[in-house]
Short mmCIF file of C-alpha atoms in Angstrom, two decimals:
data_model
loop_
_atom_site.label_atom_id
_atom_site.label_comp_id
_atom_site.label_asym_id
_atom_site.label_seq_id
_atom_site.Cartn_x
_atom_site.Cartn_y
_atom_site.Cartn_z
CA UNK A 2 9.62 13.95 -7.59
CA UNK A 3 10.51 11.38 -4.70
CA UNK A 4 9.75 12.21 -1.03
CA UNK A 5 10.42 10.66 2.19
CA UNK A 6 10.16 11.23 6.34
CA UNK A 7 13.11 11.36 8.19
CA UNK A 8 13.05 10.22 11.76
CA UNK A 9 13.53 13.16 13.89
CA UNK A 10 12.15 11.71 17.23
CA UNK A 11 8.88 13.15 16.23
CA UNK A 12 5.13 11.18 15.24
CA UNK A 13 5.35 13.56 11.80
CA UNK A 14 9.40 13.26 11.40
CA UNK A 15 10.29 15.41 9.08
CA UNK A 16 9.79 15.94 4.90
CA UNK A 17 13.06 15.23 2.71
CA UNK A 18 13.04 15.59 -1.14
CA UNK A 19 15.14 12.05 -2.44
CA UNK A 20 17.31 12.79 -5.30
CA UNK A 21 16.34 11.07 -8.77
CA UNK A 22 19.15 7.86 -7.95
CA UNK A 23 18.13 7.75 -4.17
CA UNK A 24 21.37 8.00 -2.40
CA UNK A 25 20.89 11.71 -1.16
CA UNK A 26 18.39 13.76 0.19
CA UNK A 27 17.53 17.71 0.68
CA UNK A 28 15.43 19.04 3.48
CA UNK A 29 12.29 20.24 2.50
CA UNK A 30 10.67 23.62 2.32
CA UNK A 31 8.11 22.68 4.62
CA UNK A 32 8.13 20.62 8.07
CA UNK A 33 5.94 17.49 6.97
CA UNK A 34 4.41 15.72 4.59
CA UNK A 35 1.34 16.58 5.80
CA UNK A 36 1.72 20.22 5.80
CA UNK A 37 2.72 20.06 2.06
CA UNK A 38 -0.57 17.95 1.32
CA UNK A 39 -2.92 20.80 3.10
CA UNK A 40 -0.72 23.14 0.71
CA UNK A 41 -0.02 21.28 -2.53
CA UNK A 42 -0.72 24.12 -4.70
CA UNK A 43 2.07 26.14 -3.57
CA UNK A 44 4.46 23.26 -1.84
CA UNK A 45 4.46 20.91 -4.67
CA UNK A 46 6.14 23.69 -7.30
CA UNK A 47 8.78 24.53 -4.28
CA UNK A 48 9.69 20.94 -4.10
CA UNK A 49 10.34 20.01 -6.98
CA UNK A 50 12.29 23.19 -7.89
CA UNK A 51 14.68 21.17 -5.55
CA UNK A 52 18.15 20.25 -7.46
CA UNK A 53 21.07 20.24 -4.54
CA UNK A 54 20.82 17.13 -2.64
CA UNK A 55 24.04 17.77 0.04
CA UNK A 56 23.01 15.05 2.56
CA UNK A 57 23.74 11.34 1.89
CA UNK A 58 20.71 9.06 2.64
CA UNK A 59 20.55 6.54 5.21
CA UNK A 60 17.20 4.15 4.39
CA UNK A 61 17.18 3.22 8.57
CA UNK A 62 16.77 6.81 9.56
CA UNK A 63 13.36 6.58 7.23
CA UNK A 64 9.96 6.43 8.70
CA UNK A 65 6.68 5.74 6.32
CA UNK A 66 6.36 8.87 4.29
CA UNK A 67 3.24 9.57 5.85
CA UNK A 68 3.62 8.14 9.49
CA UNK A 69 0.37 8.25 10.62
CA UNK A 70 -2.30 10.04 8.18
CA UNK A 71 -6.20 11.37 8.88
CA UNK A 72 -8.34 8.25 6.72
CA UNK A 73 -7.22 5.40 4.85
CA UNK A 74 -9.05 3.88 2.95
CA UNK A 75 -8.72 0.55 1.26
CA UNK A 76 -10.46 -0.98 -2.01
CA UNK A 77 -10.27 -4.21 -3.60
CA UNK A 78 -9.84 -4.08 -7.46
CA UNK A 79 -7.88 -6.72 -8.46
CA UNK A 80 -10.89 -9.31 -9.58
CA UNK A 81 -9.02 -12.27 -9.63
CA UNK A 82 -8.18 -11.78 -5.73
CA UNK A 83 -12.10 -11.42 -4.87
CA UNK A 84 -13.47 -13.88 -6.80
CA UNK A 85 -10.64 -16.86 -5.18
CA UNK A 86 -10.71 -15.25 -1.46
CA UNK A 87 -15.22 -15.36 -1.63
CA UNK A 88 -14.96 -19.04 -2.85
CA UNK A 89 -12.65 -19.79 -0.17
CA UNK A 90 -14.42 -18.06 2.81
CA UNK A 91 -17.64 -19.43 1.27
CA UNK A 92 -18.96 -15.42 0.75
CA UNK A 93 -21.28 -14.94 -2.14
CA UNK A 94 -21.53 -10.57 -2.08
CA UNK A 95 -24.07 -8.43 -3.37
CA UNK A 96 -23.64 -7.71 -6.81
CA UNK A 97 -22.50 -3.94 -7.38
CA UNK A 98 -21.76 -1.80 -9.87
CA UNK A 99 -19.10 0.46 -7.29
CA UNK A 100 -15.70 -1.05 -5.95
CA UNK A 101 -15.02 -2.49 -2.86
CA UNK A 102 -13.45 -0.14 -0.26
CA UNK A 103 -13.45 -0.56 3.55
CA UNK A 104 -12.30 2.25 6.03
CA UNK A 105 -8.64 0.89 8.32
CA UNK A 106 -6.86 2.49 11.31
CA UNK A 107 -5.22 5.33 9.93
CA UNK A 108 -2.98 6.56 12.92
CA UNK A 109 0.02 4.80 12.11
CA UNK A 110 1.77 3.52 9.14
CA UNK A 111 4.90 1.12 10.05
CA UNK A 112 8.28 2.28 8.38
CA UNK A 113 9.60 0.83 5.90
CA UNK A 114 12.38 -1.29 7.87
CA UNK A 115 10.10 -1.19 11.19
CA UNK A 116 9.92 -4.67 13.30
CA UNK A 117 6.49 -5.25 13.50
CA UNK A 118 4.39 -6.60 16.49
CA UNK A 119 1.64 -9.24 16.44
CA UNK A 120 -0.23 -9.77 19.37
CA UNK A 121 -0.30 -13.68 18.35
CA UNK A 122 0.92 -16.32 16.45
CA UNK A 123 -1.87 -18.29 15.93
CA UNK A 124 -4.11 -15.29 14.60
CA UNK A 125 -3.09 -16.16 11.05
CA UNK A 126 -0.20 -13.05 10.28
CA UNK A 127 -0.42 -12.62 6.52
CA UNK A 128 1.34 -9.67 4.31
CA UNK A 129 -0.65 -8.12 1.51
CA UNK A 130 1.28 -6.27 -1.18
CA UNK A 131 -0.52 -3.11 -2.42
CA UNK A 132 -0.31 0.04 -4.49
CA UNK A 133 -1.61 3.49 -3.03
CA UNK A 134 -2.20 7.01 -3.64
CA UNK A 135 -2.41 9.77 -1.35
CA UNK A 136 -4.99 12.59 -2.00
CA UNK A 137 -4.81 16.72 -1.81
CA UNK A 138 -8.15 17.77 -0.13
CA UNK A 139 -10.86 16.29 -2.20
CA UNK A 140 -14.40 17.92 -2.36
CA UNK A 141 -17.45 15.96 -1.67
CA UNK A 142 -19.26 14.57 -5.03
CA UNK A 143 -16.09 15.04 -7.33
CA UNK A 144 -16.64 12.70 -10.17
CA UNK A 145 -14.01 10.03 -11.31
CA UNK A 146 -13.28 12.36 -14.67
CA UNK A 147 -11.60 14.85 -12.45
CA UNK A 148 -10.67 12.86 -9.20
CA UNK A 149 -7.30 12.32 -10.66
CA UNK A 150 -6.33 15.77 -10.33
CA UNK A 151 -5.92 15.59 -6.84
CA UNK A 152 -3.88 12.35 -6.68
CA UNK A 153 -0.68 13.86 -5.15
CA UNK A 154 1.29 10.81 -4.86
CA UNK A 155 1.58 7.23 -5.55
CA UNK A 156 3.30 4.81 -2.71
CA UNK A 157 3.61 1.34 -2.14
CA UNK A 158 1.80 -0.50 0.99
CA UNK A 159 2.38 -3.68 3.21
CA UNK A 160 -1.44 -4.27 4.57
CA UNK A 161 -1.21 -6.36 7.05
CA UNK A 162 -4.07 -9.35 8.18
CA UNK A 163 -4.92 -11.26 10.70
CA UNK A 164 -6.62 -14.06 8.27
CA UNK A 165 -8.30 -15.97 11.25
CA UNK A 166 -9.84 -13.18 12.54
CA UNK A 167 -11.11 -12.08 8.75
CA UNK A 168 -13.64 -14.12 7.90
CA UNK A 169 -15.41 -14.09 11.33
CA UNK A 170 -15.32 -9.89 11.31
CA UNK A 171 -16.19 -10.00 7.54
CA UNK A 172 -19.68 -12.41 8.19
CA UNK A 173 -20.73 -9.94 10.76
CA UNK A 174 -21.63 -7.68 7.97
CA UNK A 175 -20.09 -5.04 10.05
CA UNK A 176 -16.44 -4.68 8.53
CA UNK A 177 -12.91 -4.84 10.33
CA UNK A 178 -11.45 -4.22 13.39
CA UNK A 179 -9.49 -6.37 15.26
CA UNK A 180 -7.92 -8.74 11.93
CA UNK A 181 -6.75 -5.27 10.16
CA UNK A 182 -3.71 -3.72 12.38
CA UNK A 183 -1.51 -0.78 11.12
CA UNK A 184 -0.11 -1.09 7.52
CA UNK A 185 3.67 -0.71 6.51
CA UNK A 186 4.70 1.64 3.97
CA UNK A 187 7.58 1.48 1.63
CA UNK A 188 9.93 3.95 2.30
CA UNK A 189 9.43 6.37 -1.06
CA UNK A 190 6.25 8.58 -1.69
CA UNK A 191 6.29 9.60 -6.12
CA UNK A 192 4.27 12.10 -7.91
CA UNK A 193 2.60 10.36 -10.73
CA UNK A 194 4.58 11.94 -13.47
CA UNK A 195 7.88 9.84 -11.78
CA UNK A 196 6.26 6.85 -13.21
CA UNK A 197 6.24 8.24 -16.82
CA UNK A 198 4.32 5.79 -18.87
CA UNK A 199 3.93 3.41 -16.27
CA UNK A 200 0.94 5.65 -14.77
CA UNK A 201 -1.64 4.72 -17.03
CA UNK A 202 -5.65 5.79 -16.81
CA UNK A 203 -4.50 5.97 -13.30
CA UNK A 204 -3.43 2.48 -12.73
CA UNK A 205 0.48 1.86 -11.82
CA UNK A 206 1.31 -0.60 -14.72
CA UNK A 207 4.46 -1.96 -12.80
CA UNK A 208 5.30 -5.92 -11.21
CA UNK A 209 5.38 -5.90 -7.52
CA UNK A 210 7.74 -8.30 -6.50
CA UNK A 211 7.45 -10.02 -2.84
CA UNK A 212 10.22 -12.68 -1.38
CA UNK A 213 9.00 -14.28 2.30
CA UNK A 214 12.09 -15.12 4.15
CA UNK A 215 13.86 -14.80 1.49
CA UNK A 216 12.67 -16.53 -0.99
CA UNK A 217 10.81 -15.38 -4.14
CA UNK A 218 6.73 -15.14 -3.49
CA UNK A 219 5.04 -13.27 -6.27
CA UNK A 220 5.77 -10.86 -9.32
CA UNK A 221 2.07 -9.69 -9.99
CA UNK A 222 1.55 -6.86 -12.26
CA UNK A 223 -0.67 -4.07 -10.80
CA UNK A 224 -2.39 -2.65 -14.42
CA UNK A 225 -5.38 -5.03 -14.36
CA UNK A 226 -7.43 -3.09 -11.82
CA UNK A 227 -11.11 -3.48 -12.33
CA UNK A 228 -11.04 0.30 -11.01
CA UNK A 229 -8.32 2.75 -11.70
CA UNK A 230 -7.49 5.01 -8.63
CA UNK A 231 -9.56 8.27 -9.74
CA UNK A 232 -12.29 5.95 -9.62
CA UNK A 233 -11.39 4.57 -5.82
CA UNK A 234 -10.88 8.69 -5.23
CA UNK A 235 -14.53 9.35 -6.90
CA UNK A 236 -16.05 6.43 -4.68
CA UNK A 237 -14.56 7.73 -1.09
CA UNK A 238 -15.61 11.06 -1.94
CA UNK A 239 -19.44 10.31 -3.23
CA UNK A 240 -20.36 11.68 0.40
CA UNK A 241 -17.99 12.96 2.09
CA UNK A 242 -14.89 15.52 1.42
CA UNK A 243 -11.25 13.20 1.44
CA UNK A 244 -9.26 15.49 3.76
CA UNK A 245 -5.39 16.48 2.42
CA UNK A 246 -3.80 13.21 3.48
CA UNK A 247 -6.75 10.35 2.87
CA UNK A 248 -4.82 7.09 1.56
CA UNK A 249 -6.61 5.00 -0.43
CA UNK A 250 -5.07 1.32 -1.19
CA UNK A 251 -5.45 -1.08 -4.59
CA UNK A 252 -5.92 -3.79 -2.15
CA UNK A 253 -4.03 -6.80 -3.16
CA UNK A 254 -2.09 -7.18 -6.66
CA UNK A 255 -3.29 -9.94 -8.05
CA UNK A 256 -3.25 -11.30 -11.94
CA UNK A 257 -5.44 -14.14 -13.17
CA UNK A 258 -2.49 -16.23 -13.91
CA UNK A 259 -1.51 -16.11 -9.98
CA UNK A 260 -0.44 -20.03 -9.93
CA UNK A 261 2.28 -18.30 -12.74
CA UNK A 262 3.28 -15.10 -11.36
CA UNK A 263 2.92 -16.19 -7.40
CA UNK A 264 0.84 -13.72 -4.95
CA UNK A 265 1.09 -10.96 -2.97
CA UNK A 266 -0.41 -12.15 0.23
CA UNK A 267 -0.23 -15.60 1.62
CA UNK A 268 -4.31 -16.37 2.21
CA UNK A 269 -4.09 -16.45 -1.62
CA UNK A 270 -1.32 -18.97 -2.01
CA UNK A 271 -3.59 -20.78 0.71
CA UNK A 272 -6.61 -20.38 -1.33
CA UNK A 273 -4.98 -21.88 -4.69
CA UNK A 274 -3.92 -25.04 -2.61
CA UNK A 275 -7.67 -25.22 -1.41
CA UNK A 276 -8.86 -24.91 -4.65
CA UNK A 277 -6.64 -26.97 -6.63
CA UNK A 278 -5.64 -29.75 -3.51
CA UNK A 279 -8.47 -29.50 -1.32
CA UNK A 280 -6.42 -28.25 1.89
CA UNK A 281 -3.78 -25.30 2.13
CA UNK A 282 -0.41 -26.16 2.52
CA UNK A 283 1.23 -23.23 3.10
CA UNK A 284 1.60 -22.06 6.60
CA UNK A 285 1.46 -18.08 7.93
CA UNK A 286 4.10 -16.15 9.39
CA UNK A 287 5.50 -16.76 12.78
CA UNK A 288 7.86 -14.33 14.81
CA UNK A 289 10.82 -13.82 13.17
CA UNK A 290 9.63 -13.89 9.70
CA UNK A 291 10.57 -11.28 7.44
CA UNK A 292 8.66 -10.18 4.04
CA UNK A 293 10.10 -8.16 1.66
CA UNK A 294 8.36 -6.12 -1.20
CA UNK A 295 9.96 -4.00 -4.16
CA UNK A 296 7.96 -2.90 -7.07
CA UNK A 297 10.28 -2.40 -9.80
CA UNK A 298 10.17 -0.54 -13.59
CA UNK A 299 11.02 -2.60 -16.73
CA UNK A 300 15.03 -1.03 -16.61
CA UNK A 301 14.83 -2.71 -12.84
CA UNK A 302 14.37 0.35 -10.84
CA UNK A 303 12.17 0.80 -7.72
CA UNK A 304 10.07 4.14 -7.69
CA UNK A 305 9.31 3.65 -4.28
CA UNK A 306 12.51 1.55 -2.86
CA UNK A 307 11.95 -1.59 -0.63
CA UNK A 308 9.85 -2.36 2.27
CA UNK A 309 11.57 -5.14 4.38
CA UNK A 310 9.80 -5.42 7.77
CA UNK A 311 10.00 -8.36 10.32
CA UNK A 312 7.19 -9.91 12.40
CA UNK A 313 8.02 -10.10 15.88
CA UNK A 314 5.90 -10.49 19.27
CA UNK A 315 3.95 -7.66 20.99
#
């Protein structure tokens, strides 16, 4: 099952069901995504009962599927990522046994074909490719052997950075404000059993393929998380309940081959030039800039269609 937000001039727009080759759409039994998440049990059989699509689809009219939600929450599981970005920054971080996660700014999520503002050029603008899930209510304590179960949806996620204001925020100790504005969100939201075999121990074993302006970037492969996503569910939920809604991100795909397969966010192009040249080389977006991210199947196609957003000035 494939769901989307249509723009209907309102903060929630309003909850489509995508038929299987994307071109059409049926309105949904219920007003918003949201709604459906704080009702899975009984909206999740209703929509996907769903087999007359009359309406053709117009990918402009789309907002995020979930335009602004009540938490995300974003880890950082691919190991390869962490180990180059802490050797870069000079960070050496407490040795742990959990994963990484961070709480972000939760009350908007850029569509997928939004412009998006930057307050300033010279702040370091950076793109981060990332997979996602987005929880049914989850009960405080629930264990990673049955967090899975209430995984409602996979998506695909554009976190935008502000890398100059990272490291500063990060040294603090006190975590990120002002370096982590609103994320994008590609325009398709998929149960996990869209994915078929490509949904494995809760990882999405799929390449994510970013082009900058353009031009090809990365093709990492999103398996080789050091912590599958009932595990990032488990972790958010150790003392607290995850509210219908809570997104929780991979944080960026990354593979230990990255000089092969490219990146999926610029500071670690950047930190491959430091390592291997001594100074980076590769500049970060300026107004104007578009990036461009599609994760894609083996047969080529894209479970959660294209994000294609534009940087432009505040």
């Amino acid at each position: 099952m494939r769901l989307a937000t249509l723009d209907n001039g309102t903060k929630d727009g309003r909850l489509i069901v995508v038929s299987p080759d994307a071109t059409h759409y049926a309105l949904a039994p219920v007003e918003t995504l949201q709604a459906a998440l704080e009702d899975w049990d009984r909206a999740a059989p209703a929509l996907a009962a769903i087999a007359s699509f009359p309406e053709q689809l117009d990918l402009a009219r789309l907002l995020a599927p979930l335009p602004r939600a009540w938490q995300w929450l974003d880890g950082s599981v691919y190991p390869s990522h962490g180990a180059l970005m802490d050797k870069v920054l000079g960070i050496t971080p407490e040795k742990t046994n959990a994963p990484l996660m961070y709480q972000g700014v939760s009350d908007t999520f850029h569509a997928p074909t939004a412009d998006v503002p930057m307050a300033d050029e010279e702040l370091g603008i950076d793109f981060e490719g990332e997979f996602g899930v987005v929880t049914r209510a989850v009960p405080m304590g629930t264990g990673a052997e049955r967090a899975g179960d209430y995984i409602a949806l996979v998506v695909q996620i554009n976190d935008w950075s502000l890398r100059k204001l990272a490291g500063p925020e990060m040294k603090t100790g006190f975590g990120w404000i002002q370096a982590k504005p609103p994320c994008g969100m590609a325009p398709f939201a998929v149960t996990p059993d869209e994915l078929g075999e490509h949904w494995r121990a809760h990882r999405p074993a799929l390449h994510l393929d970013v082009q900058w302006n353009g031009h090809p970037f990365g093709h990492a492969y999103g398996e080789p998380m050091a912590y599958g996503f009932h595990e990032l569910v488990a972790h958010g939920a150790r003392t607290r309940t995850l509210v219908a809604g809570t997104v929780i991100g991979s944080g960026t795909v990354s593979n230990e081959n990255f000089r092969e397969v490219g990146s999926s966010c610029i500071a670690e192009r950047r930190g491959i030039e430091i390592v291997d040249e001594g100074a980076p080389r590769t500049d970060f977006m300026r107004f104007g800039d578009t990036v461009r991210m599609e994760a894609r199947l083996p047969d080529g196609r894209a479970p959660f269609g294209a994000l294609e957003q534009k940087v432009v000035k505040a």
